[in-house]
mmCIF file of C-alpha atoms in Angstrom:
data_model
loop_
_atom_site.group_PDB
_atom_site.id
_atom_site.type_symbol
_atom_site.label_atom_id
_atom_site.label_comp_id
_atom_site.label_asym_id
_atom_site.label_seq_id
_atom_site.Cartn_x
_atom_site.Cartn_y
_atom_site.Cartn_z
ATOM 1 C CA UNK A 1 35.138 -0.752 -8.127
ATOM 2 C CA UNK A 2 35.824 -0.137 -11.820
ATOM 3 C CA UNK A 3 33.010 -2.489 -12.827
ATOM 4 C CA UNK A 4 30.551 -0.628 -10.581
ATOM 5 C CA UNK A 5 31.683 2.687 -12.057
ATOM 6 C CA UNK A 6 31.136 1.126 -15.470
ATOM 7 C CA UNK A 7 27.510 0.418 -14.520
ATOM 8 C CA UNK A 8 27.091 4.021 -13.360
ATOM 9 C CA UNK A 9 28.614 5.322 -16.619
ATOM 10 C CA UNK A 10 26.361 3.081 -18.680
ATOM 11 C CA UNK A 11 23.262 4.243 -16.799
ATOM 12 C CA UNK A 12 24.265 7.900 -17.227
ATOM 13 C CA UNK A 13 24.573 7.333 -20.984
ATOM 14 C CA UNK A 14 21.199 5.566 -21.004
ATOM 15 C CA UNK A 15 19.483 8.401 -19.164
ATOM 16 C CA UNK A 16 21.153 10.993 -21.371
ATOM 17 C CA UNK A 17 20.127 9.085 -24.490
ATOM 18 C CA UNK A 18 16.550 8.706 -23.280
ATOM 19 C CA UNK A 19 16.328 12.405 -22.431
ATOM 20 C CA UNK A 20 17.674 13.433 -25.856
ATOM 21 C CA UNK A 21 15.317 11.032 -27.619
ATOM 22 C CA UNK A 22 12.295 12.327 -25.690
ATOM 23 C CA UNK A 23 13.249 15.975 -26.241
ATOM 24 C CA UNK A 24 13.781 15.526 -29.981
ATOM 25 C CA UNK A 25 10.650 13.418 -30.498
ATOM 26 C CA UNK A 26 8.505 15.787 -28.430
ATOM 27 C CA UNK A 27 9.576 18.869 -30.376
ATOM 28 C CA UNK A 28 9.117 17.165 -33.747
ATOM 29 C CA UNK A 29 5.634 16.037 -32.705
ATOM 30 C CA UNK A 30 4.881 19.578 -31.522
ATOM 31 C CA UNK A 31 5.958 21.059 -34.869
ATOM 32 C CA UNK A 32 3.547 18.687 -36.625
ATOM 33 C CA UNK A 33 0.702 20.085 -34.535
ATOM 34 C CA UNK A 34 0.295 17.221 -32.067
ATOM 35 C CA UNK A 35 -1.257 18.348 -28.801
ATOM 36 C CA UNK A 36 1.153 18.930 -25.889
ATOM 37 C CA UNK A 37 -1.268 16.904 -23.764
ATOM 38 C CA UNK A 38 -0.857 13.870 -26.072
ATOM 39 C CA UNK A 39 2.920 14.342 -26.126
ATOM 40 C CA UNK A 40 3.079 14.582 -22.348
ATOM 41 C CA UNK A 41 1.071 11.403 -21.847
ATOM 42 C CA UNK A 42 2.803 9.283 -24.519
ATOM 43 C CA UNK A 43 6.271 10.339 -25.668
ATOM 44 C CA UNK A 44 7.384 11.808 -22.347
ATOM 45 C CA UNK A 45 5.682 9.134 -20.261
ATOM 46 C CA UNK A 46 6.976 6.144 -22.207
ATOM 47 C CA UNK A 47 10.274 7.807 -23.088
ATOM 48 C CA UNK A 48 11.416 7.560 -19.473
ATOM 49 C CA UNK A 49 11.336 3.751 -19.926
ATOM 50 C CA UNK A 50 13.748 3.839 -22.873
ATOM 51 C CA UNK A 51 16.758 2.898 -20.662
ATOM 52 C CA UNK A 52 14.958 -0.235 -19.412
ATOM 53 C CA UNK A 53 13.982 -1.202 -22.965
ATOM 54 C CA UNK A 54 17.537 -0.891 -24.303
ATOM 55 C CA UNK A 55 19.061 -2.764 -21.356
ATOM 56 C CA UNK A 56 16.560 -5.600 -21.764
ATOM 57 C CA UNK A 57 16.945 -5.966 -25.513
ATOM 58 C CA UNK A 58 20.742 -5.923 -25.164
ATOM 59 C CA UNK A 59 20.552 -8.398 -22.284
ATOM 60 C CA UNK A 60 18.258 -10.743 -24.221
ATOM 61 C CA UNK A 61 20.492 -10.658 -27.312
ATOM 62 C CA UNK A 62 23.538 -11.546 -25.192
ATOM 63 C CA UNK A 63 21.735 -14.281 -23.249
ATOM 64 C CA UNK A 64 21.520 -12.319 -19.977
ATOM 65 C CA UNK A 65 17.798 -12.952 -19.492
ATOM 66 C CA UNK A 66 18.012 -13.040 -15.678
ATOM 67 C CA UNK A 67 19.450 -9.527 -15.753
ATOM 68 C CA UNK A 68 16.644 -8.485 -18.110
ATOM 69 C CA UNK A 69 14.025 -9.977 -15.772
ATOM 70 C CA UNK A 70 15.566 -8.303 -12.726
ATOM 71 C CA UNK A 71 15.701 -4.952 -14.503
ATOM 72 C CA UNK A 72 11.978 -4.941 -15.380
ATOM 73 C CA UNK A 73 10.602 -6.297 -12.102
ATOM 74 C CA UNK A 74 13.111 -4.323 -10.015
ATOM 75 C CA UNK A 75 12.238 -1.133 -11.879
ATOM 76 C CA UNK A 76 8.504 -1.719 -11.338
ATOM 77 C CA UNK A 77 9.015 -2.262 -7.607
ATOM 78 C CA UNK A 78 11.365 0.730 -7.332
ATOM 79 C CA UNK A 79 8.843 2.950 -9.133
ATOM 80 C CA UNK A 80 6.038 2.084 -6.709
ATOM 81 C CA UNK A 81 8.100 1.899 -3.532
ATOM 82 C CA UNK A 82 11.043 4.252 -3.966
ATOM 83 C CA UNK A 83 9.941 6.777 -6.611
ATOM 84 C CA UNK A 84 6.315 7.145 -5.507
ATOM 85 C CA UNK A 85 7.331 7.097 -1.837
ATOM 86 C CA UNK A 86 9.892 9.882 -2.328
ATOM 87 C CA UNK A 87 7.477 11.987 -4.400
ATOM 88 C CA UNK A 88 4.676 11.682 -1.822
ATOM 89 C CA UNK A 89 7.098 12.372 1.020
ATOM 90 C CA UNK A 90 8.023 15.696 -0.594
ATOM 91 C CA UNK A 91 4.379 16.616 -1.082
ATOM 92 C CA UNK A 92 1.257 14.485 -0.475
ATOM 93 C CA UNK A 93 -0.271 13.235 -3.716
ATOM 94 C CA UNK A 94 -3.969 14.037 -4.209
ATOM 95 C CA UNK A 95 -5.461 12.507 -7.333
ATOM 96 C CA UNK A 96 -8.179 14.626 -8.931
ATOM 97 C CA UNK A 97 -8.507 13.305 -12.489
ATOM 98 C CA UNK A 98 -10.518 10.321 -13.696
ATOM 99 C CA UNK A 99 -7.809 8.962 -16.039
ATOM 100 C CA UNK A 100 -5.360 8.018 -13.281
ATOM 101 C CA UNK A 101 -8.189 6.464 -11.276
ATOM 102 C CA UNK A 102 -8.748 4.008 -14.124
ATOM 103 C CA UNK A 103 -5.060 3.270 -14.648
ATOM 104 C CA UNK A 104 -4.438 2.115 -11.057
ATOM 105 C CA UNK A 105 -6.700 -0.984 -11.299
ATOM 106 C CA UNK A 106 -5.377 -1.613 -14.808
ATOM 107 C CA UNK A 107 -1.825 -1.797 -13.459
ATOM 108 C CA UNK A 108 -2.937 -4.353 -10.861
ATOM 109 C CA UNK A 109 -4.603 -6.457 -13.572
ATOM 110 C CA UNK A 110 -1.494 -6.396 -15.768
ATOM 111 C CA UNK A 111 0.765 -7.333 -12.848
ATOM 112 C CA UNK A 112 -1.628 -10.187 -11.989
ATOM 113 C CA UNK A 113 -1.420 -11.512 -15.567
ATOM 114 C CA UNK A 114 2.400 -11.450 -15.436
ATOM 115 C CA UNK A 115 2.409 -13.305 -12.108
ATOM 116 C CA UNK A 116 0.028 -15.987 -13.420
ATOM 117 C CA UNK A 117 2.231 -16.469 -16.488
ATOM 118 C CA UNK A 118 5.214 -17.010 -14.190
ATOM 119 C CA UNK A 119 3.280 -19.456 -12.001
ATOM 120 C CA UNK A 120 2.451 -21.629 -15.035
ATOM 121 C CA UNK A 121 5.910 -23.174 -14.928
ATOM 122 C CA UNK A 122 5.736 -23.734 -11.168
ATOM 123 C CA UNK A 123 2.369 -25.507 -11.403
ATOM 124 C CA UNK A 124 3.595 -27.698 -14.284
ATOM 125 C CA UNK A 125 6.849 -28.583 -12.460
ATOM 126 C CA UNK A 126 8.864 -26.773 -15.111
ATOM 127 C CA UNK A 127 11.432 -24.007 -14.900
ATOM 128 C CA UNK A 128 9.334 -20.812 -14.831
ATOM 129 C CA UNK A 129 9.936 -18.470 -17.734
ATOM 130 C CA UNK A 130 8.258 -15.998 -20.063
ATOM 131 C CA UNK A 131 7.960 -17.680 -23.449
ATOM 132 C CA UNK A 132 7.677 -16.034 -26.843
ATOM 133 C CA UNK A 133 3.915 -16.678 -26.816
ATOM 134 C CA UNK A 134 3.698 -14.945 -23.412
ATOM 135 C CA UNK A 135 5.541 -11.993 -24.914
ATOM 136 C CA UNK A 136 3.136 -11.809 -27.865
ATOM 137 C CA UNK A 137 0.101 -11.914 -25.542
ATOM 138 C CA UNK A 138 1.520 -9.070 -23.429
ATOM 139 C CA UNK A 139 2.242 -7.006 -26.550
ATOM 140 C CA UNK A 140 -1.365 -7.520 -27.687
ATOM 141 C CA UNK A 141 -2.521 -6.331 -24.269
ATOM 142 C CA UNK A 142 -0.386 -3.221 -24.813
ATOM 143 C CA UNK A 143 -2.396 -2.437 -27.947
ATOM 144 C CA UNK A 144 -5.576 -2.701 -25.863
ATOM 145 C CA UNK A 145 -4.043 -0.373 -23.270
ATOM 146 C CA UNK A 146 -3.183 2.175 -25.983
ATOM 147 C CA UNK A 147 -6.778 2.028 -27.216
ATOM 148 C CA UNK A 148 -8.121 2.572 -23.684
ATOM 149 C CA UNK A 149 -5.689 5.431 -23.035
ATOM 150 C CA UNK A 150 -6.495 7.212 -26.317
ATOM 151 C CA UNK A 151 -10.218 6.773 -25.662
ATOM 152 C CA UNK A 152 -9.810 8.188 -22.150
ATOM 153 C CA UNK A 153 -7.865 11.162 -23.488
ATOM 154 C CA UNK A 154 -10.487 11.912 -26.141
ATOM 155 C CA UNK A 155 -13.397 11.503 -23.726
ATOM 156 C CA UNK A 156 -11.832 13.160 -20.691
ATOM 157 C CA UNK A 157 -13.053 16.502 -19.463
ATOM 158 C CA UNK A 158 -11.015 19.439 -20.680
ATOM 159 C CA UNK A 159 -10.182 20.346 -17.099
ATOM 160 C CA UNK A 160 -9.106 16.828 -16.075
ATOM 161 C CA UNK A 161 -6.043 17.243 -13.827
ATOM 162 C CA UNK A 162 -3.841 14.813 -15.730
ATOM 163 C CA UNK A 163 -4.664 16.413 -19.064
ATOM 164 C CA UNK A 164 -3.696 19.875 -17.826
ATOM 165 C CA UNK A 165 -0.519 18.744 -16.073
ATOM 166 C CA UNK A 166 0.677 16.606 -18.996
ATOM 167 C CA UNK A 167 0.342 19.556 -21.361
ATOM 168 C CA UNK A 168 2.683 21.529 -19.088
ATOM 169 C CA UNK A 169 5.298 18.759 -18.670
ATOM 170 C CA UNK A 170 8.759 20.250 -17.909
ATOM 171 C CA UNK A 171 10.344 18.468 -20.873
ATOM 172 C CA UNK A 172 8.093 20.408 -23.233
ATOM 173 C CA UNK A 173 8.809 23.848 -21.877
ATOM 174 C CA UNK A 174 12.101 24.586 -23.637
ATOM 175 C CA UNK A 175 12.182 24.040 -27.383
ATOM 176 C CA UNK A 176 15.597 23.551 -29.012
ATOM 177 C CA UNK A 177 16.601 25.680 -31.999
ATOM 178 C CA UNK A 178 14.950 24.808 -35.305
ATOM 179 C CA UNK A 179 16.149 21.487 -36.787
ATOM 180 C CA UNK A 180 18.304 20.742 -33.748
ATOM 181 C CA UNK A 181 15.669 18.245 -32.624
ATOM 182 C CA UNK A 182 16.484 16.115 -35.693
ATOM 183 C CA UNK A 183 20.020 15.760 -34.336
ATOM 184 C CA UNK A 184 18.798 14.855 -30.847
ATOM 185 C CA UNK A 185 17.131 11.645 -32.041
ATOM 186 C CA UNK A 186 20.224 9.936 -33.587
ATOM 187 C CA UNK A 187 22.366 11.271 -30.724
ATOM 188 C CA UNK A 188 19.914 9.787 -28.223
ATOM 189 C CA UNK A 189 19.843 6.437 -30.020
ATOM 190 C CA UNK A 190 23.645 6.313 -30.080
ATOM 191 C CA UNK A 191 23.887 7.078 -26.356
ATOM 192 C CA UNK A 192 21.248 4.425 -25.624
ATOM 193 C CA UNK A 193 23.144 1.817 -27.660
ATOM 194 C CA UNK A 194 26.532 2.406 -26.045
ATOM 195 C CA UNK A 195 24.973 2.885 -22.618
ATOM 196 C CA UNK A 196 23.162 -0.441 -22.922
ATOM 197 C CA UNK A 197 26.319 -2.302 -23.959
ATOM 198 C CA UNK A 198 28.416 -0.789 -21.172
ATOM 199 C CA UNK A 199 25.714 -1.429 -18.563
ATOM 200 C CA UNK A 200 25.271 -5.095 -19.508
ATOM 201 C CA UNK A 201 29.010 -5.857 -19.724
ATOM 202 C CA UNK A 202 29.792 -4.034 -16.468
ATOM 203 C CA UNK A 203 26.857 -5.695 -14.665
ATOM 204 C CA UNK A 204 28.060 -9.169 -15.635
ATOM 205 C CA UNK A 205 31.585 -8.379 -14.464
ATOM 206 C CA UNK A 206 30.319 -6.830 -11.222
ATOM 207 C CA UNK A 207 28.127 -9.859 -10.454
ATOM 208 C CA UNK A 208 31.068 -12.215 -10.982
ATOM 209 C CA UNK A 209 33.397 -10.172 -8.761
ATOM 210 C CA UNK A 210 30.792 -9.726 -6.017
ATOM 211 C CA UNK A 211 29.739 -13.374 -6.146
ATOM 212 C CA UNK A 212 26.046 -12.563 -6.633
ATOM 213 C CA UNK A 213 23.571 -13.377 -9.377
ATOM 214 C CA UNK A 214 23.000 -11.021 -12.291
ATOM 215 C CA UNK A 215 19.316 -10.989 -11.266
ATOM 216 C CA UNK A 216 20.236 -9.202 -8.007
ATOM 217 C CA UNK A 217 22.318 -6.679 -9.941
ATOM 218 C CA UNK A 218 19.362 -6.129 -12.267
ATOM 219 C CA UNK A 219 16.841 -5.858 -9.417
ATOM 220 C CA UNK A 220 18.648 -3.166 -7.485
ATOM 221 C CA UNK A 221 21.689 -1.627 -9.192
ATOM 222 C CA UNK A 222 20.481 -1.429 -12.798
ATOM 223 C CA UNK A 223 16.770 -1.089 -11.964
ATOM 224 C CA UNK A 224 17.272 1.817 -9.554
ATOM 225 C CA UNK A 225 19.633 3.500 -11.998
ATOM 226 C CA UNK A 226 17.259 3.213 -14.945
ATOM 227 C CA UNK A 227 14.405 4.453 -12.713
ATOM 228 C CA UNK A 228 16.153 7.792 -12.183
ATOM 229 C CA UNK A 229 14.173 9.509 -15.005
ATOM 230 C CA UNK A 230 10.922 8.489 -13.297
ATOM 231 C CA UNK A 231 12.269 9.673 -9.940
ATOM 232 C CA UNK A 232 13.253 13.076 -11.345
ATOM 233 C CA UNK A 233 10.027 13.530 -13.331
ATOM 234 C CA UNK A 234 7.717 12.479 -10.484
ATOM 235 C CA UNK A 235 9.647 14.511 -7.905
ATOM 236 C CA UNK A 236 9.476 17.660 -10.036
ATOM 237 C CA UNK A 237 5.760 17.059 -10.635
ATOM 238 C CA UNK A 238 5.161 16.597 -6.893
ATOM 239 C CA UNK A 239 7.051 19.795 -6.077
ATOM 240 C CA UNK A 240 4.928 21.661 -8.644
ATOM 241 C CA UNK A 241 1.765 20.214 -7.084
ATOM 242 C CA UNK A 242 1.019 18.125 -10.201
ATOM 243 C CA UNK A 243 -0.097 15.018 -8.334
ATOM 244 C CA UNK A 244 -1.841 13.300 -11.246
ATOM 245 C CA UNK A 245 1.255 13.624 -13.423
ATOM 246 C CA UNK A 246 3.506 12.366 -10.605
ATOM 247 C CA UNK A 247 1.478 9.178 -10.210
ATOM 248 C CA UNK A 248 0.596 8.876 -13.890
ATOM 249 C CA UNK A 249 4.284 8.863 -14.807
ATOM 250 C CA UNK A 250 4.967 5.977 -12.413
ATOM 251 C CA UNK A 251 1.971 3.912 -13.498
ATOM 252 C CA UNK A 252 2.626 4.559 -17.190
ATOM 253 C CA UNK A 253 6.255 3.515 -16.808
ATOM 254 C CA UNK A 254 5.285 0.282 -15.026
ATOM 255 C CA UNK A 255 2.678 -0.563 -17.661
ATOM 256 C CA UNK A 256 5.217 0.109 -20.433
ATOM 257 C CA UNK A 257 7.804 -2.057 -18.655
ATOM 258 C CA UNK A 258 5.297 -4.896 -18.272
ATOM 259 C CA UNK A 259 3.633 -4.749 -21.692
ATOM 260 C CA UNK A 260 6.552 -3.693 -23.915
ATOM 261 C CA UNK A 261 9.990 -3.996 -22.283
ATOM 262 C CA UNK A 262 9.596 -7.516 -20.877
ATOM 263 C CA UNK A 263 7.597 -9.028 -23.777
ATOM 264 C CA UNK A 264 9.966 -7.617 -26.422
ATOM 265 C CA UNK A 265 12.817 -9.310 -24.532
ATOM 266 C CA UNK A 266 10.807 -12.562 -24.390
ATOM 267 C CA UNK A 267 10.110 -12.441 -28.134
ATOM 268 C CA UNK A 268 13.853 -12.074 -28.810
ATOM 269 C CA UNK A 269 14.820 -14.855 -26.354
ATOM 270 C CA UNK A 270 12.509 -16.561 -23.796
ATOM 271 C CA UNK A 271 13.182 -14.894 -20.444
ATOM 272 C CA UNK A 272 14.018 -17.340 -17.672
ATOM 273 C CA UNK A 273 12.792 -16.464 -14.197
ATOM 274 C CA UNK A 274 15.645 -16.750 -11.654
ATOM 275 C CA UNK A 275 15.498 -18.244 -8.173
ATOM 276 C CA UNK A 276 12.965 -16.312 -6.079
ATOM 277 C CA UNK A 277 11.887 -14.510 -9.236
ATOM 278 C CA UNK A 278 8.272 -15.533 -8.637
ATOM 279 C CA UNK A 279 8.601 -13.990 -5.166
ATOM 280 C CA UNK A 280 9.787 -10.752 -6.802
ATOM 281 C CA UNK A 281 6.705 -10.770 -9.038
ATOM 282 C CA UNK A 282 4.447 -11.318 -6.026
ATOM 283 C CA UNK A 283 6.112 -8.356 -4.273
ATOM 284 C CA UNK A 284 5.520 -6.250 -7.388
ATOM 285 C CA UNK A 285 1.852 -7.336 -7.303
ATOM 286 C CA UNK A 286 1.569 -6.405 -3.610
ATOM 287 C CA UNK A 287 2.955 -2.905 -4.251
ATOM 288 C CA UNK A 288 0.371 -2.439 -7.017
ATOM 289 C CA UNK A 289 -2.409 -3.908 -4.862
ATOM 290 C CA UNK A 290 -1.717 -1.571 -1.932
ATOM 291 C CA UNK A 291 -2.575 1.418 -4.151
ATOM 292 C CA UNK A 292 -6.179 0.221 -4.464
ATOM 293 C CA UNK A 293 -7.229 0.777 -0.815
ATOM 294 C CA UNK A 294 -5.115 3.943 -0.640
ATOM 295 C CA UNK A 295 -6.967 5.539 -3.555
ATOM 296 C CA UNK A 296 -10.438 4.150 -3.078
ATOM 297 C CA UNK A 297 -10.667 4.119 0.719
ATOM 298 C CA UNK A 298 -8.475 7.066 1.694
ATOM 299 C CA UNK A 299 -9.904 9.750 -0.563
ATOM 300 C CA UNK A 300 -7.429 9.239 -3.435
ATOM 301 C CA UNK A 301 -4.534 10.586 -1.400
ATOM 302 C CA UNK A 302 -1.031 9.340 -0.656
ATOM 303 C CA UNK A 303 -0.010 11.228 2.472
ATOM 304 C CA UNK A 304 3.348 11.212 4.182
ATOM 305 C CA UNK A 305 2.451 8.224 6.445
ATOM 306 C CA UNK A 306 1.622 6.177 3.331
ATOM 307 C CA UNK A 307 4.814 7.429 1.663
ATOM 308 C CA UNK A 308 6.886 6.286 4.647
ATOM 309 C CA UNK A 309 5.107 2.921 4.509
ATOM 310 C CA UNK A 310 6.003 2.514 0.825
ATOM 311 C CA UNK A 311 9.646 3.477 1.415
ATOM 312 C CA UNK A 312 9.943 1.205 4.465
ATOM 313 C CA UNK A 313 8.423 -1.696 2.543
ATOM 314 C CA UNK A 314 10.850 -1.175 -0.344
ATOM 315 C CA UNK A 315 13.911 -0.950 1.915
ATOM 316 C CA UNK A 316 12.787 -4.054 3.856
ATOM 317 C CA UNK A 317 12.318 -5.975 0.607
ATOM 318 C CA UNK A 318 15.744 -4.898 -0.666
ATOM 319 C CA UNK A 319 17.491 -5.919 2.574
ATOM 320 C CA UNK A 320 15.726 -9.308 2.613
ATOM 321 C CA UNK A 321 16.331 -10.009 -1.085
ATOM 322 C CA UNK A 322 20.012 -9.089 -1.061
ATOM 323 C CA UNK A 323 20.666 -10.911 2.227
#
């Protein structure tokens, strides 16, 4: 019980650190004249993945690569099944902007590349893993994604739904007192550091006591915990009727997890793929693939029936994987 509470404490520190880091960075960027739209789409969007990044780097440095793998893939699946399902259940998601329309196929392509990299080891009769070269390739793809995103932002219509909603992101609405934002950044980094250490150590102890692999702990306990910022952000956006921001936050987080969090871990230490890890990647691919017909054949709308389907699929996967 104490080890599980330790995981919860670590995740709370991670979320608190990520929130402080995003708030401080956003306000500093705002004071330097950077557009709220740019801040909403970059700092706020990627900042919600800070807990996953810290957990993975800490896990890689301590040799817990299976936990790092489970955290990334589990977070991606939770974002598409749990977070997006809950947001659409609260209020159907209707996508109006062109930017999100382009990011959905891009997410499927990135997930496909990750799955192929994992299958390399299976086809060569080797233990599947993400090597340092795989990590470098994924990081290079991230640079291409940044170029595409910046180009889309610059070329998008002024009234594009995502542009408008990102500029009004809740995290940007309340500015801290002058110079306080400079204190938020080191405070956030400190909380992220200690939260990452506590989460990793408690997860290892919990896995040993429960008699399960650290990959399972990463897939469901740590991944769901570190996905809480995405859940809160997307839920608030859905309640405010900001559908493009609700989906854009999920897709952006998954792309950041796939092209930054996992490859940085692989560059530090090659990330081994645990038993059934390739299956987890295939499930992640299926969740991304199901968005294509929903958005291109159903009028770019995730209604409540689709939301229930996503939630049911996630719960079924979790029950099967844990059992």
